[in-house]
PDB file of C-alpha atoms in Angstrom:
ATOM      1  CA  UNK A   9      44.619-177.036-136.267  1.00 37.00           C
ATOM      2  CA  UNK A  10      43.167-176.198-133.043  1.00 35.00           C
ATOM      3  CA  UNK A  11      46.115-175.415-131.496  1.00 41.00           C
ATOM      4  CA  UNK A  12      47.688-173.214-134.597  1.00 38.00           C
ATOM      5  CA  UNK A  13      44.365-171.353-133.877  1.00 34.00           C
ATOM      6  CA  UNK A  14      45.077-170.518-130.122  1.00 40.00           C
ATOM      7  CA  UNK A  15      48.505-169.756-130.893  1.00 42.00           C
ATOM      8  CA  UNK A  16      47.576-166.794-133.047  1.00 36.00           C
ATOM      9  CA  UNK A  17      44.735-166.119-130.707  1.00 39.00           C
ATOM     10  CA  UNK A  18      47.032-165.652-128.035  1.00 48.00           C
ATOM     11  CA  UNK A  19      49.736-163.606-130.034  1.00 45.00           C
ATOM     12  CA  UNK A  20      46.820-161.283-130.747  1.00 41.00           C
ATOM     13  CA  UNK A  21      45.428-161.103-127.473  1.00 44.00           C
ATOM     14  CA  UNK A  22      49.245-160.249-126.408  1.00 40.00           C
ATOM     15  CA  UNK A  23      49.814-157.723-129.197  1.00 39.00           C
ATOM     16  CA  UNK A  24      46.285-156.289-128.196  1.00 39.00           C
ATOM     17  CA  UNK A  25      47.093-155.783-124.119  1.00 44.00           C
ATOM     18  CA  UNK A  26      50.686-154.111-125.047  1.00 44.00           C
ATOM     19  CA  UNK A  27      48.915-151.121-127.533  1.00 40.00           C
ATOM     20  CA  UNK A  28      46.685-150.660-124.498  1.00 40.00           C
ATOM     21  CA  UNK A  29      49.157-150.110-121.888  1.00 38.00           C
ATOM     22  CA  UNK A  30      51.259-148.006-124.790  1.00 41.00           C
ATOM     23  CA  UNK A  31      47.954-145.900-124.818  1.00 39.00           C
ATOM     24  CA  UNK A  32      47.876-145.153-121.000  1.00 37.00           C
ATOM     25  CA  UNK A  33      51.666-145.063-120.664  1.00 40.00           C
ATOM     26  CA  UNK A  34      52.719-141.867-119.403  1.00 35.00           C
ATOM     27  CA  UNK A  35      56.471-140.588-119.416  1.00 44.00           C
ATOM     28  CA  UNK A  36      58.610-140.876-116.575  1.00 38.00           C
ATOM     29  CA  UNK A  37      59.175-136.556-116.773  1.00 42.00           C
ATOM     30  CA  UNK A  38      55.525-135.872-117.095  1.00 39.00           C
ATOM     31  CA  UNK A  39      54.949-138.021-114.185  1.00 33.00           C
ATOM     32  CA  UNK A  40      57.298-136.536-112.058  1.00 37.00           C
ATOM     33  CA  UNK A  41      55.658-133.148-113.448  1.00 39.00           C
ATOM     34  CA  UNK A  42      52.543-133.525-112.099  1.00 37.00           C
ATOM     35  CA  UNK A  43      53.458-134.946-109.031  1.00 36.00           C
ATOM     36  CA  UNK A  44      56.006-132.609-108.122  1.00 44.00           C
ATOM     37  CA  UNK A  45      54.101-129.389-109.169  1.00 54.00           C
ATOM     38  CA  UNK A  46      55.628-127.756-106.076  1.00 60.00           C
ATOM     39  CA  UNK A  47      58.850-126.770-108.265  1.00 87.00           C
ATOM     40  CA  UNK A  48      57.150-124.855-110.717  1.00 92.00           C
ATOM     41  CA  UNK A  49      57.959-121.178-110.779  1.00 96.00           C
ATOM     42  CA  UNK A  50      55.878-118.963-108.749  1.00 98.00           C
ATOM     43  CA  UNK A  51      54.261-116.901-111.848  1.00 98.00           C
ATOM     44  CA  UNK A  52      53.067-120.392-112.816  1.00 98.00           C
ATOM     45  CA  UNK A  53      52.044-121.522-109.319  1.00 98.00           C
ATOM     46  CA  UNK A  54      50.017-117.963-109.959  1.00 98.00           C
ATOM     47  CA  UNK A  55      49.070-118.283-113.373  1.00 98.00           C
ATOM     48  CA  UNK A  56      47.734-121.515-112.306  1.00 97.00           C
ATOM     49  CA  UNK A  57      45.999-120.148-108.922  1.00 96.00           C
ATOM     50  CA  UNK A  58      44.620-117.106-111.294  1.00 96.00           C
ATOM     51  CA  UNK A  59      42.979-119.430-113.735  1.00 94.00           C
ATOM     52  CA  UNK A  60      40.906-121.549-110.878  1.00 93.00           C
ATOM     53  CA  UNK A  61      39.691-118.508-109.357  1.00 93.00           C
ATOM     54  CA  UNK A  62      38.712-115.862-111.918  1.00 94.00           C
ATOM     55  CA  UNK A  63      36.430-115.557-114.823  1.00 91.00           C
ATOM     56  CA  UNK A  64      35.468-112.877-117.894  1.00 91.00           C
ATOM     57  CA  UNK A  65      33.299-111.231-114.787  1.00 83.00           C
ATOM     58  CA  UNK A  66      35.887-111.338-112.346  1.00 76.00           C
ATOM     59  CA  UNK A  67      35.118-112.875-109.237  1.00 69.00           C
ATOM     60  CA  UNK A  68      31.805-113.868-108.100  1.00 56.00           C
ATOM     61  CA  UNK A  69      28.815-112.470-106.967  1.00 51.00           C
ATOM     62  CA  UNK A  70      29.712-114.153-103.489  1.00 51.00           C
ATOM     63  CA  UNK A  71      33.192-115.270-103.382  1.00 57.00           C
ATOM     64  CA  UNK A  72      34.540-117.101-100.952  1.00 70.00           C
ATOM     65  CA  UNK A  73      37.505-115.819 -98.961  1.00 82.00           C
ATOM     66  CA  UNK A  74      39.733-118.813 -99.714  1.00 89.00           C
ATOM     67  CA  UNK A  75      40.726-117.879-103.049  1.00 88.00           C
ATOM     68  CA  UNK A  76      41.551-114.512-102.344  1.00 92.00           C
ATOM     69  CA  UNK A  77      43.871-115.683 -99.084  1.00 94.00           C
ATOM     70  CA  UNK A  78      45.410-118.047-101.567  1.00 95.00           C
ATOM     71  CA  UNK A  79      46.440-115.045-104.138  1.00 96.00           C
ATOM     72  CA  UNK A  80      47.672-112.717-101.472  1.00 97.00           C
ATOM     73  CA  UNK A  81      49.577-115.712 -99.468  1.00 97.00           C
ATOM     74  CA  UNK A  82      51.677-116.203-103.149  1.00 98.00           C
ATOM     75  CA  UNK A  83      51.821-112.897-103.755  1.00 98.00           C
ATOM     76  CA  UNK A  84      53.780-112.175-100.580  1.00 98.00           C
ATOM     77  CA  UNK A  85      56.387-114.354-101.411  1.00 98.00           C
ATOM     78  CA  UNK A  86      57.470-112.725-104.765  1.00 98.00           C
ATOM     79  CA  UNK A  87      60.553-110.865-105.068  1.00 97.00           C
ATOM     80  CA  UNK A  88      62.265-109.532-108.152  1.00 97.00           C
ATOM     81  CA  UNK A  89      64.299-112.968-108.984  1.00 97.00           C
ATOM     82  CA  UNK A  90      60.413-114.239-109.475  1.00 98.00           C
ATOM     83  CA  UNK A  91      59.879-112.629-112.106  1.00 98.00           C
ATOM     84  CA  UNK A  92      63.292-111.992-114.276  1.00 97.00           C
ATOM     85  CA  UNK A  93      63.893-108.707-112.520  1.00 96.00           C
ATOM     86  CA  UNK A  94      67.290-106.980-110.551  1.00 91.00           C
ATOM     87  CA  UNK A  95      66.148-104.646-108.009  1.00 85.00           C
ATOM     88  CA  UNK A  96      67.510-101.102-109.003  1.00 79.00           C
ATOM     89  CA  UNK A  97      69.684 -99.367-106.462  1.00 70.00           C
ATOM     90  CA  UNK A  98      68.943 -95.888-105.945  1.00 67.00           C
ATOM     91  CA  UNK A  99      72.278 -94.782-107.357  1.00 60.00           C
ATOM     92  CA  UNK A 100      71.369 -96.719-110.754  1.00 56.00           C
ATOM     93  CA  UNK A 101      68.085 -95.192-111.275  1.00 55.00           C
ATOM     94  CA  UNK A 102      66.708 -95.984-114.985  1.00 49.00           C
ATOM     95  CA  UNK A 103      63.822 -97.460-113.430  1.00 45.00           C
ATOM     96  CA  UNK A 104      63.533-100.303-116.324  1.00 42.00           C
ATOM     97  CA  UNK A 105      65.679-103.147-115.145  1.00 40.00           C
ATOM     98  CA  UNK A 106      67.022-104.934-117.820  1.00 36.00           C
ATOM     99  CA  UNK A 107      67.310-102.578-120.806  1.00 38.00           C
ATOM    100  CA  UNK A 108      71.038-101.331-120.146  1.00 38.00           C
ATOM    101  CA  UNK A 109      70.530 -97.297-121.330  1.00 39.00           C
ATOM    102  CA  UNK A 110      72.508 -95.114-120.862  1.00 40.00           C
ATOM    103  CA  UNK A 111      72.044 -93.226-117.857  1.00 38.00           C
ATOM    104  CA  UNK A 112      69.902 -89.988-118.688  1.00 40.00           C
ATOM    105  CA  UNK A 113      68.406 -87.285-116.817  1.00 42.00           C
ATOM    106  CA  UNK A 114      65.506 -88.649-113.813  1.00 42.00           C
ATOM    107  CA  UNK A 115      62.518 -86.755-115.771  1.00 47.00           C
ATOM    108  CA  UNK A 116      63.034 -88.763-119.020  1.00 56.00           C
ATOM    109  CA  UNK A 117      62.665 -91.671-117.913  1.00 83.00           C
ATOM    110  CA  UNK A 118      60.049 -93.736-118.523  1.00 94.00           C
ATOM    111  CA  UNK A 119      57.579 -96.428-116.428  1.00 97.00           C
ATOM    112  CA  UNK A 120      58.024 -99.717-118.240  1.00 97.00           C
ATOM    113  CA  UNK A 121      55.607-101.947-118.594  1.00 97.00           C
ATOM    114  CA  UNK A 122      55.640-105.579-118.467  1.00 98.00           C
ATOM    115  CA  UNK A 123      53.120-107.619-119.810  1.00 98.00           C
ATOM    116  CA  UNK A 124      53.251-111.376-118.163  1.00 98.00           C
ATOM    117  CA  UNK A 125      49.743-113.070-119.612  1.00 98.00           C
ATOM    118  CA  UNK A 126      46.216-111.314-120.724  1.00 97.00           C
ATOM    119  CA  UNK A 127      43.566-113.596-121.200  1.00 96.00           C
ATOM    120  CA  UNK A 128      39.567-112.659-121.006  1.00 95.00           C
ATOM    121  CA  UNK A 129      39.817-113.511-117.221  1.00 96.00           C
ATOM    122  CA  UNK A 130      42.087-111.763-115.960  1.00 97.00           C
ATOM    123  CA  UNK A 131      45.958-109.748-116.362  1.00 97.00           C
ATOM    124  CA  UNK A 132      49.151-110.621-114.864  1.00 98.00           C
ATOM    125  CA  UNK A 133      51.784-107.191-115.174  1.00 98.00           C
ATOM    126  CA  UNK A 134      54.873-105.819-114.021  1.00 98.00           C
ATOM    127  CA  UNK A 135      55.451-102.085-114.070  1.00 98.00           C
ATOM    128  CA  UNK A 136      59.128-100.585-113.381  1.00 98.00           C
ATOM    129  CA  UNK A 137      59.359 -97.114-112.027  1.00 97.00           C
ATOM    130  CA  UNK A 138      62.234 -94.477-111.985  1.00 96.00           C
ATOM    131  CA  UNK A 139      62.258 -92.414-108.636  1.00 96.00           C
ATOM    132  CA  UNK A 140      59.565 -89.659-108.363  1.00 95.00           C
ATOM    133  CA  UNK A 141      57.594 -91.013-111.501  1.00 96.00           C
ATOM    134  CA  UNK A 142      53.780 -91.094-111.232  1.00 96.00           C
ATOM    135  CA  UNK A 143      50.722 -93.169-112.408  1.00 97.00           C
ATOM    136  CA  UNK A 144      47.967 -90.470-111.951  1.00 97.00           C
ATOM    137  CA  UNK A 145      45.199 -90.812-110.144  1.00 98.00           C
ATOM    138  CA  UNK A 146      42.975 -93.721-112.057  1.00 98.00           C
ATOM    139  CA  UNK A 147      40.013 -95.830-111.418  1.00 98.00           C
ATOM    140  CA  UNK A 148      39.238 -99.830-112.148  1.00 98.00           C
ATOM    141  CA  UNK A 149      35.450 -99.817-112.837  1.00 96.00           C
ATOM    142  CA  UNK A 150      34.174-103.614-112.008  1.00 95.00           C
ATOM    143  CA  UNK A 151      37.689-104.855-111.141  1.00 96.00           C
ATOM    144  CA  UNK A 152      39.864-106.814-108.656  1.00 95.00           C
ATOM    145  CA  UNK A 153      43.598-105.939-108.713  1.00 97.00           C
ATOM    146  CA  UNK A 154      46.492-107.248-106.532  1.00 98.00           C
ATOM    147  CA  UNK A 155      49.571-104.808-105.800  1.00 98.00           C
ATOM    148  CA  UNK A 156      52.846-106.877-104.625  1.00 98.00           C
ATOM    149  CA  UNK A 157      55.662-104.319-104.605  1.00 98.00           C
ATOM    150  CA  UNK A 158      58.894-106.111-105.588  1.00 98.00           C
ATOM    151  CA  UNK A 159      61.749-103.997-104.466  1.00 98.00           C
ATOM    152  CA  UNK A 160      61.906-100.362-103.920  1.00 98.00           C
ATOM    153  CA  UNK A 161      59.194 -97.785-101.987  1.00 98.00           C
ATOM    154  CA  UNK A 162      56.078 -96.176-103.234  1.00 98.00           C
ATOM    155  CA  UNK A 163      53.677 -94.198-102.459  1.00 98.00           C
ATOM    156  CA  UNK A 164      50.084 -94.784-102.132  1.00 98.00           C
ATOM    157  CA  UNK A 165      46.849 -93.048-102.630  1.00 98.00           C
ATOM    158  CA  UNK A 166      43.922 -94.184-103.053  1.00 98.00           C
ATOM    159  CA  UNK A 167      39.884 -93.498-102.929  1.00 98.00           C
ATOM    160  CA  UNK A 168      36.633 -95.033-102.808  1.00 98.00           C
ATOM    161  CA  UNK A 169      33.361 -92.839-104.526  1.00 97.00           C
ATOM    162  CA  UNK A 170      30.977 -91.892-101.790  1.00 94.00           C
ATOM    163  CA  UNK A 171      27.735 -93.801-102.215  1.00 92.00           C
ATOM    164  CA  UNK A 172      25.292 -92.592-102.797  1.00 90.00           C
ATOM    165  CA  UNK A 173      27.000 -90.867-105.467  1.00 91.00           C
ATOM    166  CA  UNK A 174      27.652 -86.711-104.456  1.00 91.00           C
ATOM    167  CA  UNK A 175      27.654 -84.136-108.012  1.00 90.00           C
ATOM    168  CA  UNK A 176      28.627 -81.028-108.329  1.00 90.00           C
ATOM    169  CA  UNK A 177      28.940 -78.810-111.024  1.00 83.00           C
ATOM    170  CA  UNK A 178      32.714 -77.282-111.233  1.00 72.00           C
ATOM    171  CA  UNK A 179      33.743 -73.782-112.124  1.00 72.00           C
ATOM    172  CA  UNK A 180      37.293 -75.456-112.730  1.00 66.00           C
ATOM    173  CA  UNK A 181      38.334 -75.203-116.848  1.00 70.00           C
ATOM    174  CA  UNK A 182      37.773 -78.142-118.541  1.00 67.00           C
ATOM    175  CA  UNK A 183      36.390 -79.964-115.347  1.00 68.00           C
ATOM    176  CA  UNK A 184      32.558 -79.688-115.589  1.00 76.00           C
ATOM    177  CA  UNK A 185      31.600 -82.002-112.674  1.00 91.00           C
ATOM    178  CA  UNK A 186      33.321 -83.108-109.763  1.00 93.00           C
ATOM    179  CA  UNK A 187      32.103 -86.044-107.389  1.00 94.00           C
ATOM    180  CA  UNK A 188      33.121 -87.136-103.875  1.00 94.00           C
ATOM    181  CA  UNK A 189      34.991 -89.686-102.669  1.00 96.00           C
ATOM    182  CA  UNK A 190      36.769 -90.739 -99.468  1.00 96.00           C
ATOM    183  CA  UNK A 191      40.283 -91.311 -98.912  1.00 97.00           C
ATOM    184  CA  UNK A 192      41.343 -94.953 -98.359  1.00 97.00           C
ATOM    185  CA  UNK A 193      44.768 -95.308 -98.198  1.00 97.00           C
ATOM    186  CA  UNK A 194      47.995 -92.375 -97.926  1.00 98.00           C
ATOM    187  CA  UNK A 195      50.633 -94.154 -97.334  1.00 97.00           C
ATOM    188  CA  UNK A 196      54.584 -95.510 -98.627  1.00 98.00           C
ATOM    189  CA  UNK A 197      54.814 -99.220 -99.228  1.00 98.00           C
ATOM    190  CA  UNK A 198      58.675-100.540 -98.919  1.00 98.00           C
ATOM    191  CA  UNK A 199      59.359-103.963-100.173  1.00 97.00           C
ATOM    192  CA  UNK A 200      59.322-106.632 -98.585  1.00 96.00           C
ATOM    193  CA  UNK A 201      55.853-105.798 -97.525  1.00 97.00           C
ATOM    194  CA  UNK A 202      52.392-107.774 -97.932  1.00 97.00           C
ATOM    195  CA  UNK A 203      49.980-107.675-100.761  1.00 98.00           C
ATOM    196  CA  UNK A 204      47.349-104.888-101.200  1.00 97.00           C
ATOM    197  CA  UNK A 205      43.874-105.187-102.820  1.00 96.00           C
ATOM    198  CA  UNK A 206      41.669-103.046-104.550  1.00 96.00           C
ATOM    199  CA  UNK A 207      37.986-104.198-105.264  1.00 95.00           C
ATOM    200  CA  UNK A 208      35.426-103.120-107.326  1.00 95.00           C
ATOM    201  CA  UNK A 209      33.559-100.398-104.791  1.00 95.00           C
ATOM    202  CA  UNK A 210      36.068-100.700-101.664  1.00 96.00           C
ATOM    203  CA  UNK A 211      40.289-100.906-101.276  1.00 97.00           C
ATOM    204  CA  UNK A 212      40.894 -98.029-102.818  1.00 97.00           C
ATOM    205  CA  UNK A 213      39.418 -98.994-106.295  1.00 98.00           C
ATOM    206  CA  UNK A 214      40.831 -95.083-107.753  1.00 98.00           C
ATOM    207  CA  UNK A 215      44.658 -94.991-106.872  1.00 98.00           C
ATOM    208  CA  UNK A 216      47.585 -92.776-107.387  1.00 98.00           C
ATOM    209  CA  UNK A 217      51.357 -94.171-107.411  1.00 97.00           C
ATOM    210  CA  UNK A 218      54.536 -92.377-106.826  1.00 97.00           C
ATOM    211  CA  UNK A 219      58.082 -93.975-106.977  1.00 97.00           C
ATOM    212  CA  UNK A 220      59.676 -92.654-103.896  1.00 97.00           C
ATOM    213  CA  UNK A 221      62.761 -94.787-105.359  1.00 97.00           C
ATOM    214  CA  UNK A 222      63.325 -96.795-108.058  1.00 97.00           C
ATOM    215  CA  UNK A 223      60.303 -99.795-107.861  1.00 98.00           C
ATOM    216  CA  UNK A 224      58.718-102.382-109.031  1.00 98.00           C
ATOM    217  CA  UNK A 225      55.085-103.730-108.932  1.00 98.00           C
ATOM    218  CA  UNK A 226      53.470-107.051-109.669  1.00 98.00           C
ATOM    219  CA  UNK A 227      49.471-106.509-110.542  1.00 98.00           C
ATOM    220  CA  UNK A 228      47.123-108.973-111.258  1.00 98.00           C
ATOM    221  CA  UNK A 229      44.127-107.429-112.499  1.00 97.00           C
ATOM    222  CA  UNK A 230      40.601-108.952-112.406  1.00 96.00           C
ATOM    223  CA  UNK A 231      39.077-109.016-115.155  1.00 96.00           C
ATOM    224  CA  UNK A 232      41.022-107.235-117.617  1.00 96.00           C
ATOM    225  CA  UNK A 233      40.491-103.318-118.610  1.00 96.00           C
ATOM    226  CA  UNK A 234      38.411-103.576-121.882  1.00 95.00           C
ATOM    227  CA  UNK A 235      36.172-100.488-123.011  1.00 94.00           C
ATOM    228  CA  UNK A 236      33.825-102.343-125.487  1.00 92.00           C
ATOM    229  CA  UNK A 237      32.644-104.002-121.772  1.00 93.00           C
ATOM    230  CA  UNK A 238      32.700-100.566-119.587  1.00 93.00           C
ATOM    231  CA  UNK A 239      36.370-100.902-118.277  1.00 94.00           C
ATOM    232  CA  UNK A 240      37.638 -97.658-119.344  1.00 96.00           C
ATOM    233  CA  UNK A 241      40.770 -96.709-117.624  1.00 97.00           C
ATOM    234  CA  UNK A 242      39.464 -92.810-116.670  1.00 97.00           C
ATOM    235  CA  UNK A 243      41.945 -90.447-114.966  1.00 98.00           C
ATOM    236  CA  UNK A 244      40.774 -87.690-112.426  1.00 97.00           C
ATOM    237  CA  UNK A 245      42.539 -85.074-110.335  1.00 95.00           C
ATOM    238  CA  UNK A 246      41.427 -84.460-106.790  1.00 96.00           C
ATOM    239  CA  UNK A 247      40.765 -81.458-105.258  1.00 93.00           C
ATOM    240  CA  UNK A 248      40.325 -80.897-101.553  1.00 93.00           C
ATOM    241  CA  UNK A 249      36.784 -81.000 -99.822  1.00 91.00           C
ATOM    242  CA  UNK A 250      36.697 -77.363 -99.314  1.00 88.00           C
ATOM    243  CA  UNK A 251      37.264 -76.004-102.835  1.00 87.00           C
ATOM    244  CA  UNK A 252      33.742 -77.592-103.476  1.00 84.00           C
ATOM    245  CA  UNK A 253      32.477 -78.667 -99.605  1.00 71.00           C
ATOM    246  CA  UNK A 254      29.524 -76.185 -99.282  1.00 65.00           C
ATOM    247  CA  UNK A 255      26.340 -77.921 -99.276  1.00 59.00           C
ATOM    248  CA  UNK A 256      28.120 -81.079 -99.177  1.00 64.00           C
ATOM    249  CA  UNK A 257      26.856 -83.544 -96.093  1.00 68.00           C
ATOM    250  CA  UNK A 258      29.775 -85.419 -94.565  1.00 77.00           C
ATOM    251  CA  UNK A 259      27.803 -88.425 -92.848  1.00 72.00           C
ATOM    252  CA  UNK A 260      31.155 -90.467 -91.668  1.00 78.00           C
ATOM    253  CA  UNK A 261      34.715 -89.034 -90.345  1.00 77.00           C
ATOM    254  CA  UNK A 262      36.595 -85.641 -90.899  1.00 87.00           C
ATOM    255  CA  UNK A 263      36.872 -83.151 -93.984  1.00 88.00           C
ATOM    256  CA  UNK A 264      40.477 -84.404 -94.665  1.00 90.00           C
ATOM    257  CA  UNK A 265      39.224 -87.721 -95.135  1.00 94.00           C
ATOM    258  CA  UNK A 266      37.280 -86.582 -98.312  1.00 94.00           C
ATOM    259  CA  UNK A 267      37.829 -85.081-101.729  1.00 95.00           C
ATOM    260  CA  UNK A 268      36.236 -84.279-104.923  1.00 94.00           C
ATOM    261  CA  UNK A 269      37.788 -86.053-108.214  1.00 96.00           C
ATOM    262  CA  UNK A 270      37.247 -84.431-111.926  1.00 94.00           C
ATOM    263  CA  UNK A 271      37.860 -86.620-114.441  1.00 94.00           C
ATOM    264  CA  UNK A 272      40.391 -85.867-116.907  1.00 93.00           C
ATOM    265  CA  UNK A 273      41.870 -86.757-120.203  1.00 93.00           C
ATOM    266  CA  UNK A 274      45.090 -88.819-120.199  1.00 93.00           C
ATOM    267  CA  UNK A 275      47.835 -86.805-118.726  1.00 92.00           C
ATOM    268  CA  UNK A 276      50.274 -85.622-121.631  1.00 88.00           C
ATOM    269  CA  UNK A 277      53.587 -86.252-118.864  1.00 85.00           C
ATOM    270  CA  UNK A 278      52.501 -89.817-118.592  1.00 91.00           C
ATOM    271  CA  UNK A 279      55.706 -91.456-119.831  1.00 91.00           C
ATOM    272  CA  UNK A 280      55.607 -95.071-120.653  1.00 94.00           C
ATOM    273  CA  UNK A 281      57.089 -97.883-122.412  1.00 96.00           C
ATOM    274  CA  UNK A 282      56.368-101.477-123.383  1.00 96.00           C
ATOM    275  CA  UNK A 283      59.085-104.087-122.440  1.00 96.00           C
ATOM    276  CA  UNK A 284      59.688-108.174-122.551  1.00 96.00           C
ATOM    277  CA  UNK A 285      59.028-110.031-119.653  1.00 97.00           C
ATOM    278  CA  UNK A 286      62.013-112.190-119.236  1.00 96.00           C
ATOM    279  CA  UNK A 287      61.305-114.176-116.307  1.00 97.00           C
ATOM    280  CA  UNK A 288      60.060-117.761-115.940  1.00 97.00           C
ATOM    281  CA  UNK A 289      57.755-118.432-119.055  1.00 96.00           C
ATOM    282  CA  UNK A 290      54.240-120.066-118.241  1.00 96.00           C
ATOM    283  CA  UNK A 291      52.221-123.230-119.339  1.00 95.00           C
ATOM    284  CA  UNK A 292      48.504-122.201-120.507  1.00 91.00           C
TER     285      UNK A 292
END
């Protein structure tokens, strides 16, 4: 009897030890997964890198340069290929990659936007320009964003708002105040070139872009624009210092350096178009 007893006893104990190891058993493919991470595309090596470092806020109150080093060292790497894109040649200029139109005349074109992820935290975007299109001059109240230029050349510029903050009433129509700021970057950017950064107060947080030729930039913005939390995308036109300069003290470099921005509504020629990402799709 006894040993009927430990013969079932030890069938059970058998049967028990095998479910456990079924329980922790991990495939062979996952395994290799997570161990190998290093062959994951680069907009997941991003996603990924994007997910550790931001939150709803952005970044923090004091954060460390690491992160950010880590971002713009993956950034740098990207090309077109990263991200489902062919760069456009300059005699091919639709500006929108993938969508196979018809040629048509430069002005109609549109900017085409890609939209990679969204999430509370931050946004990961492509946008695809014809040659000579334009972005106007807009702001990114409370945000981060990283520019990675994927093929192509663009031009640049960009402000920071004086502090403390300089008002004046306008006699411009439709402009009723204009404030200063100071000019922080003028310049083309021709891929391959390194990753630019706009923060909150400093960078260049109010840009301008230009397609000098056809182009293509990768943006991760930090956090997202969302009005119900005060990130308003505002548009402004700038006007040189002297149109409003009198009166106006200039603590730190020359007049050229400085201008005075009027917000505006949403420019009626801004052209642009949703697309689909087709690049490497991402794990969340």
């Amino acid at each position: 009897m006894f040993s009927e007893i430990q013969k079932v006893t030890d069938k059970a104990m058998v049967f028990l030890q095998k479910k456990a190891l079924s329980a922790l058993y991990i495939p062979k493919q996952k395994l290799h997964m997570a161990m190998n991470n290093t062959n994951a595309p680069k907009v997941q090596l991003l996603y990924d890198l994007c997910k550790t470092t931001f939150t709803p806020s952005g970044l923090s109150s004091s954060p460390s340069p690491q992160p950010i080093h880590k971002l713009c060292s993956l950034l740098d790497t990207f090309g077109p290929a990263d991200v489902g894109l062919k760069e456009e040649s300059p005699d091919d200029d639709r500006g929108h990659g993938f969508f196979g139109l018809n040629r048509v005349t430069r002005w109609a074109q549109p900017i085409t936007y890609l939209d990679i992820h969204e999430c509370d935290s931050f946004t990961m975007c492509i946008f695809c320009f014809p040659t000579s299109s334009v972005i106007p001059l807009h702001d990114h109240p409370g945000m981060t964003v990283f520019s990675k230029v994927l093929y192509g050349s663009m031009h640049v510029k960009a402000y920071d708002w004086v502090e403390p903050s300089c008002i004046k009433e306008s006699q411009e129509p439709g402009c009723p105040q204009v404030r200063l700021a100071r000019l922080a970057a003028d310049k083309v950017l021709t891929a391959p070139c390194g990753t630019s950064i706009l923060y909150p107060k400093t960078g260049g947080n109010l840009h301008c872009f230009t397609a000098v030729t056809p182009c293509a930039v990768l943006d991760v913005l930090a956090p997202p624009y969302r009005e119900d939390l005060g990130r308003k995308c505002t548009y402004y036109v700038d006007y040189p210092y002297s149109a409003f300069g009198n009166g106006a003290q200039i603590s730190n470099g020359k007049e050229e350096e400085y201008a005075w921005l009027a917000e505006i509504e949403t420019p009626d020629d801004l052209y642009m178009r949703s697309g689909v990402y087709v690049g490497p799709s991402i794990r969340v």
